[in-house]
Short mmCIF file of C-alpha atoms in Angstrom, two decimals:
data_model
loop_
_atom_site.label_atom_id
_atom_site.label_comp_id
_atom_site.label_asym_id
_atom_site.label_seq_id
_atom_site.Cartn_x
_atom_site.Cartn_y
_atom_site.Cartn_z
CA UNK A 412 8.48 35.43 43.30
CA UNK A 413 5.33 35.74 41.20
CA UNK A 414 4.35 37.81 38.19
CA UNK A 415 1.70 39.49 40.32
CA UNK A 416 4.34 40.64 42.80
CA UNK A 417 6.41 42.03 39.94
CA UNK A 418 3.34 43.86 38.61
CA UNK A 419 2.90 45.47 42.02
CA UNK A 420 6.57 46.51 42.10
CA UNK A 421 6.33 48.13 38.66
CA UNK A 422 3.11 49.89 39.63
CA UNK A 423 4.65 51.43 42.75
CA UNK A 424 7.70 52.54 40.75
CA UNK A 425 5.43 54.08 38.13
CA UNK A 426 2.99 55.90 40.39
CA UNK A 427 5.42 56.51 43.30
CA UNK A 428 2.70 55.69 45.79
CA UNK A 429 1.48 52.47 47.36
CA UNK A 430 -2.08 53.82 47.48
CA UNK A 431 -2.14 54.87 43.82
CA UNK A 432 -0.46 51.62 42.74
CA UNK A 433 -3.06 49.57 44.62
CA UNK A 434 -5.88 51.47 42.90
CA UNK A 435 -4.36 50.85 39.48
CA UNK A 436 -3.89 47.15 40.28
CA UNK A 437 -7.45 46.84 41.68
CA UNK A 438 -6.30 45.52 45.06
CA UNK A 439 -6.28 46.95 48.56
CA UNK A 440 -3.23 48.88 49.67
CA UNK A 441 -2.45 46.41 52.53
CA UNK A 442 -2.53 43.51 50.06
CA UNK A 443 -0.13 45.23 47.68
CA UNK A 444 2.20 46.29 50.49
CA UNK A 445 2.25 42.78 51.96
CA UNK A 446 3.15 41.18 48.63
CA UNK A 447 5.98 43.63 48.02
CA UNK A 448 7.23 43.09 51.58
CA UNK A 449 7.26 39.31 50.97
CA UNK A 450 9.25 39.85 47.80
CA UNK A 451 11.77 42.04 49.62
CA UNK A 452 12.16 39.34 52.27
CA UNK A 453 12.68 36.72 49.57
CA UNK A 454 15.33 38.85 47.86
CA UNK A 455 16.89 40.07 51.10
CA UNK A 456 16.93 43.70 49.92
CA UNK A 457 14.74 46.77 50.14
CA UNK A 458 13.19 47.64 46.79
CA UNK A 459 11.65 50.94 47.89
CA UNK A 460 12.67 53.67 50.32
CA UNK A 461 9.44 54.19 52.24
CA UNK A 462 10.82 57.21 54.11
CA UNK A 463 10.81 59.33 50.97
CA UNK A 464 7.75 61.00 49.48
CA UNK A 465 7.00 60.37 46.75
CA UNK A 466 8.14 56.76 47.12
CA UNK A 467 11.39 56.06 45.28
CA UNK A 468 13.26 52.88 44.48
CA UNK A 469 16.55 52.12 46.20
CA UNK A 470 19.63 51.73 44.06
CA UNK A 471 19.20 47.94 43.82
CA UNK A 472 15.45 48.45 43.68
CA UNK A 473 15.74 50.47 40.48
CA UNK A 474 17.58 47.56 38.88
CA UNK A 475 14.91 45.14 40.10
CA UNK A 476 12.17 47.37 38.66
CA UNK A 477 13.91 47.46 35.27
CA UNK A 478 14.26 43.68 35.23
CA UNK A 479 10.65 43.25 36.38
CA UNK A 480 9.49 45.29 33.39
CA UNK A 481 11.45 43.01 31.07
CA UNK A 482 10.04 39.86 32.68
CA UNK A 483 6.46 41.12 32.47
CA UNK A 484 6.94 42.16 28.86
CA UNK A 485 8.35 38.78 27.90
CA UNK A 486 5.63 36.89 29.77
CA UNK A 487 2.94 38.86 27.93
CA UNK A 488 4.36 37.61 24.66
CA UNK A 489 3.28 34.04 25.44
CA UNK A 490 -0.34 34.90 24.71
CA UNK A 491 0.76 36.93 21.72
CA UNK A 492 2.70 33.95 20.35
CA UNK A 493 -0.34 31.71 20.79
CA UNK A 494 -2.53 34.22 18.96
CA UNK A 495 0.09 34.51 16.24
CA UNK A 496 0.26 30.73 15.78
CA UNK A 497 -3.51 30.67 15.41
CA UNK A 498 -3.42 33.68 13.04
CA UNK A 499 -5.73 35.55 15.38
CA UNK A 500 -6.07 39.24 14.61
CA UNK A 501 -7.43 40.81 17.78
CA UNK A 502 -6.47 42.64 20.95
CA UNK A 503 -4.89 46.04 21.60
CA UNK A 504 -2.24 47.47 19.29
CA UNK A 505 -0.40 50.66 20.30
CA UNK A 506 0.87 52.69 17.36
CA UNK A 507 2.87 55.93 17.51
CA UNK A 508 3.08 58.23 14.48
CA UNK A 509 5.30 61.24 13.83
CA UNK A 510 3.43 64.56 13.39
CA UNK A 511 4.59 65.09 9.80
CA UNK A 512 2.76 61.92 8.72
CA UNK A 513 -0.29 61.62 10.95
CA UNK A 514 -2.51 64.43 9.51
CA UNK A 515 -2.14 63.11 5.98
CA UNK A 516 -2.61 59.38 6.58
CA UNK A 517 -4.50 58.75 9.82
CA UNK A 518 -7.92 60.37 9.17
CA UNK A 519 -8.66 58.05 6.26
CA UNK A 520 -6.71 55.09 7.63
CA UNK A 521 -8.37 54.85 11.05
CA UNK A 522 -11.94 54.60 9.81
CA UNK A 523 -11.06 52.11 7.07
CA UNK A 524 -8.99 49.95 9.41
CA UNK A 525 -11.64 49.86 12.14
CA UNK A 526 -14.27 48.77 9.62
CA UNK A 527 -12.13 45.86 8.42
CA UNK A 528 -10.71 44.80 11.80
CA UNK A 529 -13.30 45.42 14.53
CA UNK A 530 -11.60 43.00 16.95
CA UNK A 531 -8.46 45.14 17.12
CA UNK A 532 -8.39 48.17 19.37
CA UNK A 533 -5.91 50.52 17.76
CA UNK A 534 -4.45 53.08 20.19
CA UNK A 535 -2.68 55.82 18.24
CA UNK A 536 -0.45 58.56 19.65
CA UNK A 537 1.61 61.30 18.02
CA UNK A 538 5.27 61.23 19.05
CA UNK A 539 8.59 62.55 17.80
CA UNK A 540 11.07 60.05 16.39
CA UNK A 541 13.27 59.92 19.51
CA UNK A 542 10.19 59.39 21.67
CA UNK A 543 9.03 56.52 19.47
CA UNK A 544 12.39 54.76 19.65
CA UNK A 545 12.46 55.15 23.44
CA UNK A 546 8.90 53.84 23.74
CA UNK A 547 9.72 50.82 21.56
CA UNK A 548 12.75 49.95 23.63
CA UNK A 549 10.68 50.19 26.83
CA UNK A 550 7.81 48.12 25.39
CA UNK A 551 5.40 51.05 25.79
CA UNK A 552 4.13 50.79 22.19
CA UNK A 553 3.94 48.02 19.61
CA UNK A 554 5.09 49.95 16.55
CA UNK A 555 5.90 53.38 15.19
CA UNK A 556 5.14 54.93 11.80
CA UNK A 557 8.01 57.24 10.99
CA UNK A 558 10.75 58.19 8.59
CA UNK A 559 13.73 55.86 8.26
CA UNK A 560 16.46 54.61 8.12
CA UNK A 561 17.14 55.09 11.82
CA UNK A 562 20.53 53.33 11.87
CA UNK A 563 19.56 51.73 15.19
CA UNK A 564 20.25 48.03 15.79
CA UNK A 565 17.67 47.86 18.58
CA UNK A 566 14.71 48.20 16.22
CA UNK A 567 13.44 46.49 13.08
CA UNK A 568 12.22 48.52 10.11
CA UNK A 569 9.49 47.56 7.64
CA UNK A 570 9.73 50.07 4.73
CA UNK A 571 6.33 50.95 3.26
CA UNK A 572 6.70 53.78 0.77
CA UNK A 573 8.92 56.59 -0.47
CA UNK A 574 7.41 60.06 -0.27
CA UNK A 575 8.87 62.83 -2.45
CA UNK A 576 9.73 66.18 -0.93
CA UNK A 577 8.71 69.25 -2.91
CA UNK A 578 9.50 72.93 -2.84
CA UNK A 579 6.66 75.31 -2.00
CA UNK A 580 7.51 78.85 -3.10
CA UNK A 581 5.99 82.27 -2.61
CA UNK A 582 4.37 83.80 -5.67
CA UNK A 583 7.28 86.26 -5.99
CA UNK A 584 9.94 83.53 -6.16
CA UNK A 585 12.16 83.41 -9.22
CA UNK A 586 12.25 79.62 -8.91
CA UNK A 587 8.68 79.42 -10.23
CA UNK A 588 9.89 80.05 -13.79
CA UNK A 589 11.44 76.57 -13.68
CA UNK A 590 9.58 73.32 -14.28
CA UNK A 591 11.77 71.47 -11.77
CA UNK A 592 14.15 72.88 -9.19
CA UNK A 593 17.41 71.88 -7.55
CA UNK A 594 18.46 72.22 -3.91
CA UNK A 595 20.41 75.32 -4.94
CA UNK A 596 17.09 77.04 -5.66
CA UNK A 597 16.19 76.83 -1.98
CA UNK A 598 17.05 80.22 -0.49
CA UNK A 599 18.31 79.39 2.98
CA UNK A 600 17.93 83.03 3.99
CA UNK A 601 14.19 82.72 3.44
CA UNK A 602 13.40 79.10 4.26
CA UNK A 603 10.80 78.13 6.84
CA UNK A 604 11.80 75.11 8.90
CA UNK A 605 10.25 72.74 11.38
CA UNK A 606 11.65 73.00 14.89
CA UNK A 607 14.33 70.84 16.48
CA UNK A 608 13.32 67.23 17.04
CA UNK A 609 11.48 66.84 13.74
CA UNK A 610 13.23 64.39 11.44
CA UNK A 611 11.82 66.24 8.41
CA UNK A 612 13.80 69.31 9.47
CA UNK A 613 16.99 67.24 9.42
CA UNK A 614 16.14 65.80 6.02
CA UNK A 615 15.58 69.27 4.57
CA UNK A 616 18.90 70.46 5.94
CA UNK A 617 20.61 67.39 4.49
CA UNK A 618 18.97 68.08 1.12
CA UNK A 619 20.43 71.57 1.19
CA UNK A 620 23.74 70.61 2.78
CA UNK A 621 25.83 71.75 -0.21
CA UNK A 622 24.10 75.11 0.06
CA UNK A 623 24.11 75.46 3.81
CA UNK A 624 27.10 77.79 4.03
CA UNK A 625 24.95 80.49 2.42
CA UNK A 626 22.68 80.61 5.46
CA UNK A 627 22.88 83.94 7.25
CA UNK A 628 20.94 85.44 10.14
CA UNK A 629 19.71 88.50 8.23
CA UNK A 630 15.97 88.02 8.63
CA UNK A 631 14.67 90.42 11.32
CA UNK A 632 12.84 87.62 13.10
CA UNK A 633 13.15 83.88 13.55
CA UNK A 634 10.32 81.37 13.49
CA UNK A 635 10.28 77.57 13.53
CA UNK A 636 7.17 75.43 13.73
CA UNK A 637 6.12 71.93 14.68
CA UNK A 638 3.45 71.96 11.97
CA UNK A 639 3.91 71.37 8.25
CA UNK A 640 0.70 73.30 7.57
CA UNK A 641 2.10 76.29 9.45
CA UNK A 642 5.11 76.32 7.12
CA UNK A 643 2.74 76.62 4.15
CA UNK A 644 0.92 79.52 5.79
CA UNK A 645 4.18 81.31 6.57
CA UNK A 646 5.16 81.11 2.90
CA UNK A 647 1.73 82.40 1.85
CA UNK A 648 1.77 85.35 4.25
CA UNK A 649 5.47 86.21 4.52
CA UNK A 650 7.13 84.89 1.37
CA UNK A 651 10.10 82.58 1.20
CA UNK A 652 10.10 78.84 0.67
CA UNK A 653 9.36 75.61 2.52
CA UNK A 654 10.23 72.03 1.64
CA UNK A 655 7.16 69.88 2.24
CA UNK A 656 6.28 66.17 2.08
CA UNK A 657 4.13 65.53 -0.99
CA UNK A 658 1.23 64.00 0.96
CA UNK A 659 0.82 67.34 2.75
CA UNK A 660 0.10 69.07 -0.57
CA UNK A 661 -2.73 66.87 -1.84
CA UNK A 662 -5.44 69.13 -0.41
CA UNK A 663 -3.87 72.40 -1.62
CA UNK A 664 -6.12 74.61 -3.74
CA UNK A 665 -5.29 75.23 -7.40
CA UNK A 666 -3.39 78.45 -6.74
CA UNK A 667 -1.20 76.77 -4.10
CA UNK A 668 -0.63 73.74 -6.35
CA UNK A 669 0.79 76.09 -8.99
CA UNK A 670 3.54 77.12 -6.56
CA UNK A 671 4.76 73.57 -5.94
CA UNK A 672 7.91 72.47 -7.72
CA UNK A 673 9.37 68.97 -7.78
CA UNK A 674 13.10 68.50 -7.53
CA UNK A 675 15.28 67.31 -10.37
CA UNK A 676 16.73 63.79 -10.28
CA UNK A 677 17.82 62.24 -8.07
CA UNK A 678 14.45 63.13 -6.59
CA UNK A 679 14.67 63.56 -2.79
CA UNK A 680 12.32 61.25 -0.90
CA UNK A 681 11.79 60.24 2.67
CA UNK A 682 11.43 56.53 3.42
CA UNK A 683 8.36 55.84 5.57
CA UNK A 684 8.38 52.63 7.60
CA UNK A 685 6.67 50.79 10.38
CA UNK A 686 9.23 50.14 13.11
CA UNK A 687 9.13 47.63 15.97
CA UNK A 688 11.59 46.42 18.57
CA UNK A 689 13.54 43.25 17.84
CA UNK A 690 11.33 41.07 20.06
CA UNK A 691 8.03 42.02 18.44
CA UNK A 692 5.65 39.09 17.85
CA UNK A 693 2.29 40.58 16.75
CA UNK A 694 3.13 39.97 13.11
CA UNK A 695 -0.39 39.10 12.00
CA UNK A 696 -1.74 42.41 13.28
CA UNK A 697 1.24 44.31 11.88
CA UNK A 698 0.56 42.88 8.43
CA UNK A 699 -3.03 44.14 8.50
CA UNK A 700 -1.76 47.63 9.33
CA UNK A 701 0.81 47.48 6.55
CA UNK A 702 -1.82 46.40 4.03
CA UNK A 703 -4.21 49.20 4.99
CA UNK A 704 -1.53 51.90 5.06
CA UNK A 705 -0.42 50.97 1.57
CA UNK A 706 -3.94 51.61 0.34
CA UNK A 707 -3.64 55.19 1.57
CA UNK A 708 -0.72 56.22 -0.66
CA UNK A 709 -0.29 56.56 -4.45
CA UNK A 710 1.17 53.63 -6.37
CA UNK A 711 4.18 55.69 -7.46
CA UNK A 712 5.34 55.96 -3.84
CA UNK A 713 5.37 52.23 -3.20
CA UNK A 714 8.52 51.46 -5.20
CA UNK A 715 11.96 52.89 -4.66
CA UNK A 716 13.50 53.89 -7.98
CA UNK A 717 17.09 54.45 -8.99
CA UNK A 718 16.38 58.11 -9.77
CA UNK A 719 15.37 58.80 -6.17
CA UNK A 720 17.54 59.66 -3.19
CA UNK A 721 16.46 58.65 0.31
CA UNK A 722 17.34 61.51 2.64
CA UNK A 723 19.13 60.77 5.88
CA UNK A 724 17.54 61.63 9.22
CA UNK A 725 20.80 62.40 11.00
CA UNK A 726 21.18 66.11 10.63
CA UNK A 727 23.43 68.55 8.93
CA UNK A 728 23.86 71.30 11.51
CA UNK A 729 22.99 74.93 10.95
#
């Protein structure tokens, strides 16, 4: 058994075709097929059912594919460990970011980071929280930038900052007479929410959990969005209220800024962290990302204070 043979096995399982797998591995199809056949003879089992199209793994083959992925992932860490011991900051780093953070951090971060670390190729993708955790556990990405705590023992969290949540009210709202508001000022009959799968949605519902029994289905239409900016526009055009992360409000015009209200203490915040799996070794690169991200946020967000409350991600149900 060789690592190359395992790479071929994983490629066939991924692309469900010997021809496509050979192209991705930059070898001829007969060469790839021969190596997999040798491995099957060595193991004494069939890894793939060649009578099915697309090609699928046998029952034992699926287990072999899963183990092959683990072996290849662990073997790749040897070079990473060597680079780490030499404090080398280079190579490819795959970062996933949740959509409620990326528009407000990445545009400035990416250019600044690339200028300081030209030897690192940063590959950034937007993903939902559940997708990030799955990708970490399958070694598909190096780290995720998302809201925590996740309460998941399979990942390691590196808290970076604590972002306040604020109320954004329509100009007709009675809450605007107040300097600060409480969760009870959030009218759940007229709140605009992110759709299912967004951790910010869950945090907003948890913030308003004492008030959630007041929610009724009286509005003549229902709308949920995957975009924080869309929530702002819905408030502007249709009234109501949205609870937004503070970073999303920094580019609001003066009129919109006047309709933002902070919450009374304990101030609700979301904890933003970099998250890796438990076997992560690219610590030198991770530290450069941490340092640059912290330059993107206000000083007041970098310290957790006793008069703040970190909102849970696990949801209160409607």
